[in-house]
Amino acid sequence: MLTPFQPIVERILLALLSIGPIPQHIGIIMDGNRRYARNFPGGPIPVSQGHLSGFNALKSVLEACLKLRGMTTVTVYAFAINNFGRDRDEVAAIMDLAKRNLVQLAAHGELLARHSVRLRMIGRKELLSDDVLAALEKVERMTEGNRSATLNICIAYASSDEMANAVEKCIQSSTSPLGKEITVQDLDAQMMLHHSPPCDILVRTSDVHRLSDFMLWQCTHAQLQFTKRYWPLFGLRELVPIVLDYQR
């Protein structure tokens, strides 16, 4: 529950952060929804409820990021390719959550529209069911005219797959029968995230210290931040020290 003072405190914190350099691109591995559900105070709750709480955390954190002038790109790891190996009911619940809530998020007067945020789906679209893909493509169309910031949703994604795909495209685009030298610039232009700047900060929640095949190409010079908080509990209080550390 919000106290009367929380909006004031939030404005003060965001104003203080705005004094220093602001990261242009933040990446987030949203980890801990299932552990949050299993360890919920008072007893376990359904895993689907944990994922819903994680989506609500995304809205809250995204809004805080968008209030920091200069931060133009947020990229989140929503669903890895290897997550398709999870329990079938859990996968279906996650996909249904994405299908329903992302469309709502892009609706007139909602968060993406208010802040003029463009949503891009990053990943292997062919691995998604027709209904989920249709919903995500609808959101992309709804927000394609938004210009202030970009939210990249990585779903059915793996960085190793992204890089392998980029190499394949570079080879296919070569007109020489012997091929040509592939440069870093060539590969960069073929990445799924080629439209976004390099990542400045990569955050992973839930006290897990690994990158899990996420944005390996884009995080060459990123500052890595690991927090013990489960993703559904991550908010402005956790974001502030991360940005302050970046500003040092």
PDB file of C-alpha atoms in Angstrom:
ATOM      1  CA  MET A   1       0.000   0.000   0.000  1.00  0.00           C
ATOM      2  CA  LEU A   2       1.276   3.470  -0.903  1.00  0.00           C
ATOM      3  CA  THR A   3       1.731   5.941   1.953  1.00  0.00           C
ATOM      4  CA  PRO A   4       0.982   9.658   1.366  1.00  0.00           C
ATOM      5  CA  PHE A   5       4.716  10.332   1.416  1.00  0.00           C
ATOM      6  CA  GLN A   6       5.838   7.753  -1.133  1.00  0.00           C
ATOM      7  CA  PRO A   7       5.123   9.798  -4.296  1.00  0.00           C
ATOM      8  CA  ILE A   8       7.044  12.716  -2.763  1.00  0.00           C
ATOM      9  CA  VAL A   9       9.982  10.491  -1.820  1.00  0.00           C
ATOM     10  CA  GLU A  10       9.948   8.989  -5.316  1.00  0.00           C
ATOM     11  CA  ARG A  11      10.116  12.420  -6.937  1.00  0.00           C
ATOM     12  CA  ILE A  12      13.005  13.445  -4.677  1.00  0.00           C
ATOM     13  CA  LEU A  13      14.959  10.260  -5.431  1.00  0.00           C
ATOM     14  CA  LEU A  14      14.445  10.581  -9.178  1.00  0.00           C
ATOM     15  CA  ALA A  15      15.453  14.248  -9.059  1.00  0.00           C
ATOM     16  CA  LEU A  16      18.663  13.357  -7.219  1.00  0.00           C
ATOM     17  CA  LEU A  17      19.499  10.648  -9.747  1.00  0.00           C
ATOM     18  CA  SER A  18      18.913  13.073 -12.602  1.00  0.00           C
ATOM     19  CA  ILE A  19      21.793  15.246 -11.401  1.00  0.00           C
ATOM     20  CA  GLY A  20      24.344  12.657 -12.508  1.00  0.00           C
ATOM     21  CA  PRO A  21      24.862  10.799 -15.807  1.00  0.00           C
ATOM     22  CA  ILE A  22      21.923   8.574 -16.693  1.00  0.00           C
ATOM     23  CA  PRO A  23      22.435   5.179 -18.359  1.00  0.00           C
ATOM     24  CA  GLN A  24      20.917   5.177 -21.816  1.00  0.00           C
ATOM     25  CA  HIS A  25      20.161   1.448 -21.884  1.00  0.00           C
ATOM     26  CA  ILE A  26      19.404  -0.872 -18.983  1.00  0.00           C
ATOM     27  CA  GLY A  27      18.941  -4.623 -19.362  1.00  0.00           C
ATOM     28  CA  ILE A  28      17.113  -6.725 -16.774  1.00  0.00           C
ATOM     29  CA  ILE A  29      17.064 -10.469 -16.179  1.00  0.00           C
ATOM     30  CA  MET A  30      13.747 -10.701 -14.336  1.00  0.00           C
ATOM     31  CA  ASP A  31      14.517 -13.694 -12.127  1.00  0.00           C
ATOM     32  CA  GLY A  32      12.725 -15.058  -9.081  1.00  0.00           C
ATOM     33  CA  ASN A  33       9.007 -15.158  -9.889  1.00  0.00           C
ATOM     34  CA  ARG A  34       8.735 -18.861  -9.040  1.00  0.00           C
ATOM     35  CA  ARG A  35      10.811 -18.607  -5.857  1.00  0.00           C
ATOM     36  CA  TYR A  36       8.767 -15.588  -4.809  1.00  0.00           C
ATOM     37  CA  ALA A  37       5.601 -17.690  -5.189  1.00  0.00           C
ATOM     38  CA  ARG A  38       7.058 -20.669  -3.311  1.00  0.00           C
ATOM     39  CA  ASN A  39       8.354 -18.494  -0.450  1.00  0.00           C
ATOM     40  CA  PHE A  40       5.401 -16.116  -0.215  1.00  0.00           C
ATOM     41  CA  PRO A  41       4.791 -14.945   3.378  1.00  0.00           C
ATOM     42  CA  GLY A  42       1.983 -16.980   4.867  1.00  0.00           C
ATOM     43  CA  GLY A  43       2.471 -19.892   2.513  1.00  0.00           C
ATOM     44  CA  PRO A  44       3.068 -20.684  -1.159  1.00  0.00           C
ATOM     45  CA  ILE A  45       0.898 -19.123  -3.852  1.00  0.00           C
ATOM     46  CA  PRO A  46       0.357 -20.383  -7.422  1.00  0.00           C
ATOM     47  CA  VAL A  47       3.362 -19.899  -9.690  1.00  0.00           C
ATOM     48  CA  SER A  48       1.068 -18.102 -12.142  1.00  0.00           C
ATOM     49  CA  GLN A  49       0.429 -15.499  -9.430  1.00  0.00           C
ATOM     50  CA  GLY A  50       4.176 -15.100  -9.026  1.00  0.00           C
ATOM     51  CA  HIS A  51       4.518 -14.366 -12.735  1.00  0.00           C
ATOM     52  CA  LEU A  52       1.652 -11.842 -12.529  1.00  0.00           C
ATOM     53  CA  SER A  53       3.412 -10.098  -9.641  1.00  0.00           C
ATOM     54  CA  GLY A  54       6.527 -10.053 -11.816  1.00  0.00           C
ATOM     55  CA  PHE A  55       4.613  -8.336 -14.608  1.00  0.00           C
ATOM     56  CA  ASN A  56       3.363  -5.704 -12.159  1.00  0.00           C
ATOM     57  CA  ALA A  57       6.965  -5.146 -11.054  1.00  0.00           C
ATOM     58  CA  LEU A  58       7.929  -4.613 -14.700  1.00  0.00           C
ATOM     59  CA  LYS A  59       5.332  -1.856 -15.035  1.00  0.00           C
ATOM     60  CA  SER A  60       6.545  -0.145 -11.868  1.00  0.00           C
ATOM     61  CA  VAL A  61      10.251  -0.350 -12.743  1.00  0.00           C
ATOM     62  CA  LEU A  62       9.660   0.685 -16.349  1.00  0.00           C
ATOM     63  CA  GLU A  63       7.767   3.777 -15.223  1.00  0.00           C
ATOM     64  CA  ALA A  64      10.599   4.733 -12.858  1.00  0.00           C
ATOM     65  CA  CYS A  65      13.162   4.276 -15.651  1.00  0.00           C
ATOM     66  CA  LEU A  66      11.123   6.407 -18.033  1.00  0.00           C
ATOM     67  CA  LYS A  67      11.075   9.250 -15.524  1.00  0.00           C
ATOM     68  CA  LEU A  68      14.873   9.399 -15.686  1.00  0.00           C
ATOM     69  CA  ARG A  69      15.524  11.694 -18.619  1.00  0.00           C
ATOM     70  CA  GLY A  70      18.187  10.180 -20.798  1.00  0.00           C
ATOM     71  CA  MET A  71      17.252   6.540 -20.310  1.00  0.00           C
ATOM     72  CA  THR A  72      15.804   5.625 -23.690  1.00  0.00           C
ATOM     73  CA  THR A  73      15.969   1.827 -23.781  1.00  0.00           C
ATOM     74  CA  VAL A  74      14.910  -0.923 -21.396  1.00  0.00           C
ATOM     75  CA  THR A  75      15.447  -4.547 -22.425  1.00  0.00           C
ATOM     76  CA  VAL A  76      13.984  -7.361 -20.340  1.00  0.00           C
ATOM     77  CA  TYR A  77      14.537 -11.107 -20.473  1.00  0.00           C
ATOM     78  CA  ALA A  78      10.972 -12.398 -20.398  1.00  0.00           C
ATOM     79  CA  PHE A  79      11.362 -15.959 -21.679  1.00  0.00           C
ATOM     80  CA  ALA A  80      14.428 -17.888 -22.816  1.00  0.00           C
ATOM     81  CA  ILE A  81      14.355 -20.486 -25.570  1.00  0.00           C
ATOM     82  CA  ASN A  82      15.244 -23.185 -23.056  1.00  0.00           C
ATOM     83  CA  ASN A  83      12.281 -22.147 -20.875  1.00  0.00           C
ATOM     84  CA  PHE A  84      10.076 -24.076 -23.293  1.00  0.00           C
ATOM     85  CA  GLY A  85      11.347 -27.129 -21.413  1.00  0.00           C
ATOM     86  CA  ARG A  86       9.484 -26.091 -18.258  1.00  0.00           C
ATOM     87  CA  ASP A  87       6.161 -27.540 -17.128  1.00  0.00           C
ATOM     88  CA  ARG A  88       3.646 -27.178 -19.965  1.00  0.00           C
ATOM     89  CA  ASP A  89       1.007 -25.503 -17.796  1.00  0.00           C
ATOM     90  CA  GLU A  90       3.515 -22.942 -16.516  1.00  0.00           C
ATOM     91  CA  VAL A  91       4.651 -22.105 -20.059  1.00  0.00           C
ATOM     92  CA  ALA A  92       1.022 -21.706 -21.144  1.00  0.00           C
ATOM     93  CA  ALA A  93       0.326 -19.407 -18.177  1.00  0.00           C
ATOM     94  CA  ILE A  94       3.349 -17.218 -18.976  1.00  0.00           C
ATOM     95  CA  MET A  95       2.364 -16.921 -22.629  1.00  0.00           C
ATOM     96  CA  ASP A  96      -1.236 -16.112 -21.712  1.00  0.00           C
ATOM     97  CA  LEU A  97       0.001 -13.437 -19.310  1.00  0.00           C
ATOM     98  CA  ALA A  98       2.164 -11.876 -22.029  1.00  0.00           C
ATOM     99  CA  LYS A  99      -0.644 -12.047 -24.559  1.00  0.00           C
ATOM    100  CA  ARG A 100      -3.213 -10.316 -22.342  1.00  0.00           C
ATOM    101  CA  ASN A 101      -1.162  -7.835 -20.368  1.00  0.00           C
ATOM    102  CA  LEU A 102       1.160  -6.467 -23.046  1.00  0.00           C
ATOM    103  CA  VAL A 103      -1.816  -5.500 -25.198  1.00  0.00           C
ATOM    104  CA  GLN A 104      -3.341  -3.784 -22.180  1.00  0.00           C
ATOM    105  CA  LEU A 105      -0.042  -2.019 -21.453  1.00  0.00           C
ATOM    106  CA  ALA A 106      -0.069  -0.513 -24.951  1.00  0.00           C
ATOM    107  CA  ALA A 107      -3.697   0.626 -24.891  1.00  0.00           C
ATOM    108  CA  HIS A 108      -4.660   4.292 -25.138  1.00  0.00           C
ATOM    109  CA  GLY A 109      -3.898   6.105 -21.898  1.00  0.00           C
ATOM    110  CA  GLU A 110      -1.803   3.254 -20.501  1.00  0.00           C
ATOM    111  CA  LEU A 111       1.919   3.239 -19.675  1.00  0.00           C
ATOM    112  CA  LEU A 112       3.441   2.816 -23.152  1.00  0.00           C
ATOM    113  CA  ALA A 113       1.113   5.390 -24.681  1.00  0.00           C
ATOM    114  CA  ARG A 114       1.586   7.927 -21.855  1.00  0.00           C
ATOM    115  CA  HIS A 115       5.361   7.820 -22.172  1.00  0.00           C
ATOM    116  CA  SER A 116       5.473   7.285 -25.965  1.00  0.00           C
ATOM    117  CA  VAL A 117       7.303   3.968 -25.630  1.00  0.00           C
ATOM    118  CA  ARG A 118       7.766   1.661 -28.579  1.00  0.00           C
ATOM    119  CA  LEU A 119       7.633  -2.058 -27.812  1.00  0.00           C
ATOM    120  CA  ARG A 120       9.767  -4.437 -29.823  1.00  0.00           C
ATOM    121  CA  MET A 121       9.618  -8.211 -29.588  1.00  0.00           C
ATOM    122  CA  ILE A 122      13.091  -9.766 -29.709  1.00  0.00           C
ATOM    123  CA  GLY A 123      13.493 -13.483 -30.276  1.00  0.00           C
ATOM    124  CA  ARG A 124      12.522 -16.476 -32.397  1.00  0.00           C
ATOM    125  CA  LYS A 125       8.990 -15.593 -33.422  1.00  0.00           C
ATOM    126  CA  GLU A 126       8.492 -18.923 -35.158  1.00  0.00           C
ATOM    127  CA  LEU A 127       8.692 -20.703 -31.783  1.00  0.00           C
ATOM    128  CA  LEU A 128       5.611 -18.889 -30.470  1.00  0.00           C
ATOM    129  CA  SER A 129       2.046 -20.056 -30.917  1.00  0.00           C
ATOM    130  CA  ASP A 130      -0.047 -18.179 -33.469  1.00  0.00           C
ATOM    131  CA  ASP A 131      -2.221 -16.443 -30.866  1.00  0.00           C
ATOM    132  CA  VAL A 132       0.734 -15.230 -28.785  1.00  0.00           C
ATOM    133  CA  LEU A 133       2.595 -14.040 -31.876  1.00  0.00           C
ATOM    134  CA  ALA A 134      -0.507 -12.219 -33.137  1.00  0.00           C
ATOM    135  CA  ALA A 135      -0.876 -10.408 -29.801  1.00  0.00           C
ATOM    136  CA  LEU A 136       2.779  -9.357 -29.704  1.00  0.00           C
ATOM    137  CA  GLU A 137       2.718  -8.161 -33.298  1.00  0.00           C
ATOM    138  CA  LYS A 138      -0.437  -6.193 -32.476  1.00  0.00           C
ATOM    139  CA  VAL A 139       1.401  -4.401 -29.666  1.00  0.00           C
ATOM    140  CA  GLU A 140       4.320  -3.681 -31.993  1.00  0.00           C
ATOM    141  CA  ARG A 141       1.913  -2.090 -34.477  1.00  0.00           C
ATOM    142  CA  MET A 142       0.113  -0.144 -31.738  1.00  0.00           C
ATOM    143  CA  THR A 143       3.376   1.397 -30.524  1.00  0.00           C
ATOM    144  CA  GLU A 144       5.438   1.722 -33.714  1.00  0.00           C
ATOM    145  CA  GLY A 145       4.822   5.485 -33.854  1.00  0.00           C
ATOM    146  CA  ASN A 146       6.070   6.065 -30.302  1.00  0.00           C
ATOM    147  CA  ARG A 147       9.451   7.772 -30.260  1.00  0.00           C
ATOM    148  CA  SER A 148      10.505   8.713 -26.721  1.00  0.00           C
ATOM    149  CA  ALA A 149      11.807   5.317 -25.586  1.00  0.00           C
ATOM    150  CA  THR A 150      11.945   1.622 -26.455  1.00  0.00           C
ATOM    151  CA  LEU A 151      10.979  -1.438 -24.441  1.00  0.00           C
ATOM    152  CA  ASN A 152      12.561  -4.597 -25.841  1.00  0.00           C
ATOM    153  CA  ILE A 153      10.790  -7.758 -24.706  1.00  0.00           C
ATOM    154  CA  CYS A 154      13.095 -10.744 -25.215  1.00  0.00           C
ATOM    155  CA  ILE A 155      10.842 -13.773 -25.570  1.00  0.00           C
ATOM    156  CA  ALA A 156      11.881 -17.103 -27.097  1.00  0.00           C
ATOM    157  CA  TYR A 157      15.359 -15.550 -27.023  1.00  0.00           C
ATOM    158  CA  ALA A 158      18.947 -16.655 -26.430  1.00  0.00           C
ATOM    159  CA  SER A 159      22.004 -14.521 -27.080  1.00  0.00           C
ATOM    160  CA  SER A 160      23.946 -17.444 -28.559  1.00  0.00           C
ATOM    161  CA  ASP A 161      21.084 -17.995 -31.001  1.00  0.00           C
ATOM    162  CA  GLU A 162      21.074 -14.278 -31.848  1.00  0.00           C
ATOM    163  CA  MET A 163      24.810 -14.323 -32.602  1.00  0.00           C
ATOM    164  CA  ALA A 164      24.640 -17.534 -34.649  1.00  0.00           C
ATOM    165  CA  ASN A 165      21.780 -16.059 -36.652  1.00  0.00           C
ATOM    166  CA  ALA A 166      23.798 -12.869 -37.255  1.00  0.00           C
ATOM    167  CA  VAL A 167      26.761 -14.881 -38.580  1.00  0.00           C
ATOM    168  CA  GLU A 168      24.472 -16.847 -40.889  1.00  0.00           C
ATOM    169  CA  LYS A 169      22.943 -13.633 -42.264  1.00  0.00           C
ATOM    170  CA  CYS A 170      26.386 -12.148 -42.874  1.00  0.00           C
ATOM    171  CA  ILE A 171      27.426 -15.238 -44.830  1.00  0.00           C
ATOM    172  CA  GLN A 172      24.208 -15.242 -46.844  1.00  0.00           C
ATOM    173  CA  SER A 173      24.590 -11.559 -47.708  1.00  0.00           C
ATOM    174  CA  SER A 174      28.088 -12.049 -49.150  1.00  0.00           C
ATOM    175  CA  THR A 175      28.137 -11.744 -52.951  1.00  0.00           C
ATOM    176  CA  SER A 176      31.635 -13.183 -53.327  1.00  0.00           C
ATOM    177  CA  PRO A 177      31.811 -16.943 -53.991  1.00  0.00           C
ATOM    178  CA  LEU A 178      34.738 -17.108 -51.597  1.00  0.00           C
ATOM    179  CA  GLY A 179      32.936 -15.022 -49.031  1.00  0.00           C
ATOM    180  CA  LYS A 180      34.416 -11.975 -47.349  1.00  0.00           C
ATOM    181  CA  GLU A 181      35.859 -11.059 -44.035  1.00  0.00           C
ATOM    182  CA  ILE A 182      33.069 -10.559 -41.515  1.00  0.00           C
ATOM    183  CA  THR A 183      33.658  -7.509 -39.347  1.00  0.00           C
ATOM    184  CA  VAL A 184      32.294  -6.598 -35.942  1.00  0.00           C
ATOM    185  CA  GLN A 185      30.234  -3.921 -37.662  1.00  0.00           C
ATOM    186  CA  ASP A 186      28.741  -6.513 -40.026  1.00  0.00           C
ATOM    187  CA  LEU A 187      27.703  -8.708 -37.119  1.00  0.00           C
ATOM    188  CA  ASP A 188      26.364  -5.781 -35.118  1.00  0.00           C
ATOM    189  CA  ALA A 189      24.114  -4.759 -38.005  1.00  0.00           C
ATOM    190  CA  GLN A 190      22.569  -8.245 -38.108  1.00  0.00           C
ATOM    191  CA  MET A 191      21.823  -8.573 -34.399  1.00  0.00           C
ATOM    192  CA  MET A 192      18.190  -8.665 -33.327  1.00  0.00           C
ATOM    193  CA  LEU A 193      18.955  -5.701 -31.069  1.00  0.00           C
ATOM    194  CA  HIS A 194      20.828  -3.724 -33.735  1.00  0.00           C
ATOM    195  CA  HIS A 195      18.397  -0.817 -33.325  1.00  0.00           C
ATOM    196  CA  SER A 196      19.311  -0.325 -29.643  1.00  0.00           C
ATOM    197  CA  PRO A 197      22.434   1.250 -28.119  1.00  0.00           C
ATOM    198  CA  PRO A 198      24.926  -0.918 -26.207  1.00  0.00           C
ATOM    199  CA  CYS A 199      23.750  -1.891 -22.742  1.00  0.00           C
ATOM    200  CA  ASP A 200      25.082   0.318 -19.924  1.00  0.00           C
ATOM    201  CA  ILE A 201      23.796  -1.647 -16.922  1.00  0.00           C
ATOM    202  CA  LEU A 202      22.713  -5.276 -16.721  1.00  0.00           C
ATOM    203  CA  VAL A 203      20.654  -6.144 -13.644  1.00  0.00           C
ATOM    204  CA  ARG A 204      19.850  -9.645 -12.453  1.00  0.00           C
ATOM    205  CA  THR A 205      17.540 -10.225  -9.512  1.00  0.00           C
ATOM    206  CA  SER A 206      17.051 -13.155  -7.107  1.00  0.00           C
ATOM    207  CA  ASP A 207      20.715 -13.478  -6.054  1.00  0.00           C
ATOM    208  CA  VAL A 208      21.748 -15.477  -9.130  1.00  0.00           C
ATOM    209  CA  HIS A 209      25.167 -14.485 -10.503  1.00  0.00           C
ATOM    210  CA  ARG A 210      25.190 -15.544 -14.132  1.00  0.00           C
ATOM    211  CA  LEU A 211      24.170 -14.044 -17.483  1.00  0.00           C
ATOM    212  CA  SER A 212      22.100 -17.011 -18.703  1.00  0.00           C
ATOM    213  CA  ASP A 213      22.677 -16.355 -22.400  1.00  0.00           C
ATOM    214  CA  PHE A 214      21.234 -12.825 -22.313  1.00  0.00           C
ATOM    215  CA  MET A 215      22.587  -9.919 -24.405  1.00  0.00           C
ATOM    216  CA  LEU A 216      26.151 -11.235 -24.388  1.00  0.00           C
ATOM    217  CA  TRP A 217      27.007  -9.212 -27.501  1.00  0.00           C
ATOM    218  CA  GLN A 218      25.458  -5.975 -26.227  1.00  0.00           C
ATOM    219  CA  CYS A 219      26.898  -6.152 -22.686  1.00  0.00           C
ATOM    220  CA  THR A 220      30.597  -6.019 -23.599  1.00  0.00           C
ATOM    221  CA  HIS A 221      31.108  -2.866 -21.516  1.00  0.00           C
ATOM    222  CA  ALA A 222      28.010  -3.060 -19.318  1.00  0.00           C
ATOM    223  CA  GLN A 223      28.159  -2.682 -15.571  1.00  0.00           C
ATOM    224  CA  LEU A 224      26.845  -5.899 -13.989  1.00  0.00           C
ATOM    225  CA  GLN A 225      24.548  -5.573 -10.992  1.00  0.00           C
ATOM    226  CA  PHE A 226      23.202  -8.505  -8.974  1.00  0.00           C
ATOM    227  CA  THR A 227      20.560  -8.083  -6.284  1.00  0.00           C
ATOM    228  CA  LYS A 228      19.148 -10.559  -3.769  1.00  0.00           C
ATOM    229  CA  ARG A 229      15.578  -9.347  -4.253  1.00  0.00           C
ATOM    230  CA  TYR A 230      13.141 -11.579  -6.104  1.00  0.00           C
ATOM    231  CA  TRP A 231      11.952  -9.780  -9.232  1.00  0.00           C
ATOM    232  CA  PRO A 232       8.356  -9.189  -7.984  1.00  0.00           C
ATOM    233  CA  LEU A 233       9.853  -7.284  -5.019  1.00  0.00           C
ATOM    234  CA  PHE A 234      12.261  -5.193  -7.095  1.00  0.00           C
ATOM    235  CA  GLY A 235      11.392  -1.513  -7.285  1.00  0.00           C
ATOM    236  CA  LEU A 236      12.688   2.034  -7.066  1.00  0.00           C
ATOM    237  CA  ARG A 237      14.398   1.323  -3.731  1.00  0.00           C
ATOM    238  CA  GLU A 238      16.592  -1.265  -5.471  1.00  0.00           C
ATOM    239  CA  LEU A 239      17.019   0.749  -8.677  1.00  0.00           C
ATOM    240  CA  VAL A 240      18.358   3.891  -6.987  1.00  0.00           C
ATOM    241  CA  PRO A 241      21.634   2.416  -5.599  1.00  0.00           C
ATOM    242  CA  ILE A 242      22.241   0.657  -8.921  1.00  0.00           C
ATOM    243  CA  VAL A 243      22.078   3.927 -10.850  1.00  0.00           C
ATOM    244  CA  LEU A 244      24.110   5.722  -8.172  1.00  0.00           C
ATOM    245  CA  ASP A 245      26.835   3.089  -8.495  1.00  0.00           C
ATOM    246  CA  TYR A 246      26.847   3.646 -12.266  1.00  0.00           C
ATOM    247  CA  GLN A 247      27.279   7.390 -11.701  1.00  0.00           C
ATOM    248  CA  ARG A 248      30.432   7.015  -9.576  1.00  0.00           C
TER     249      ARG A 248
END
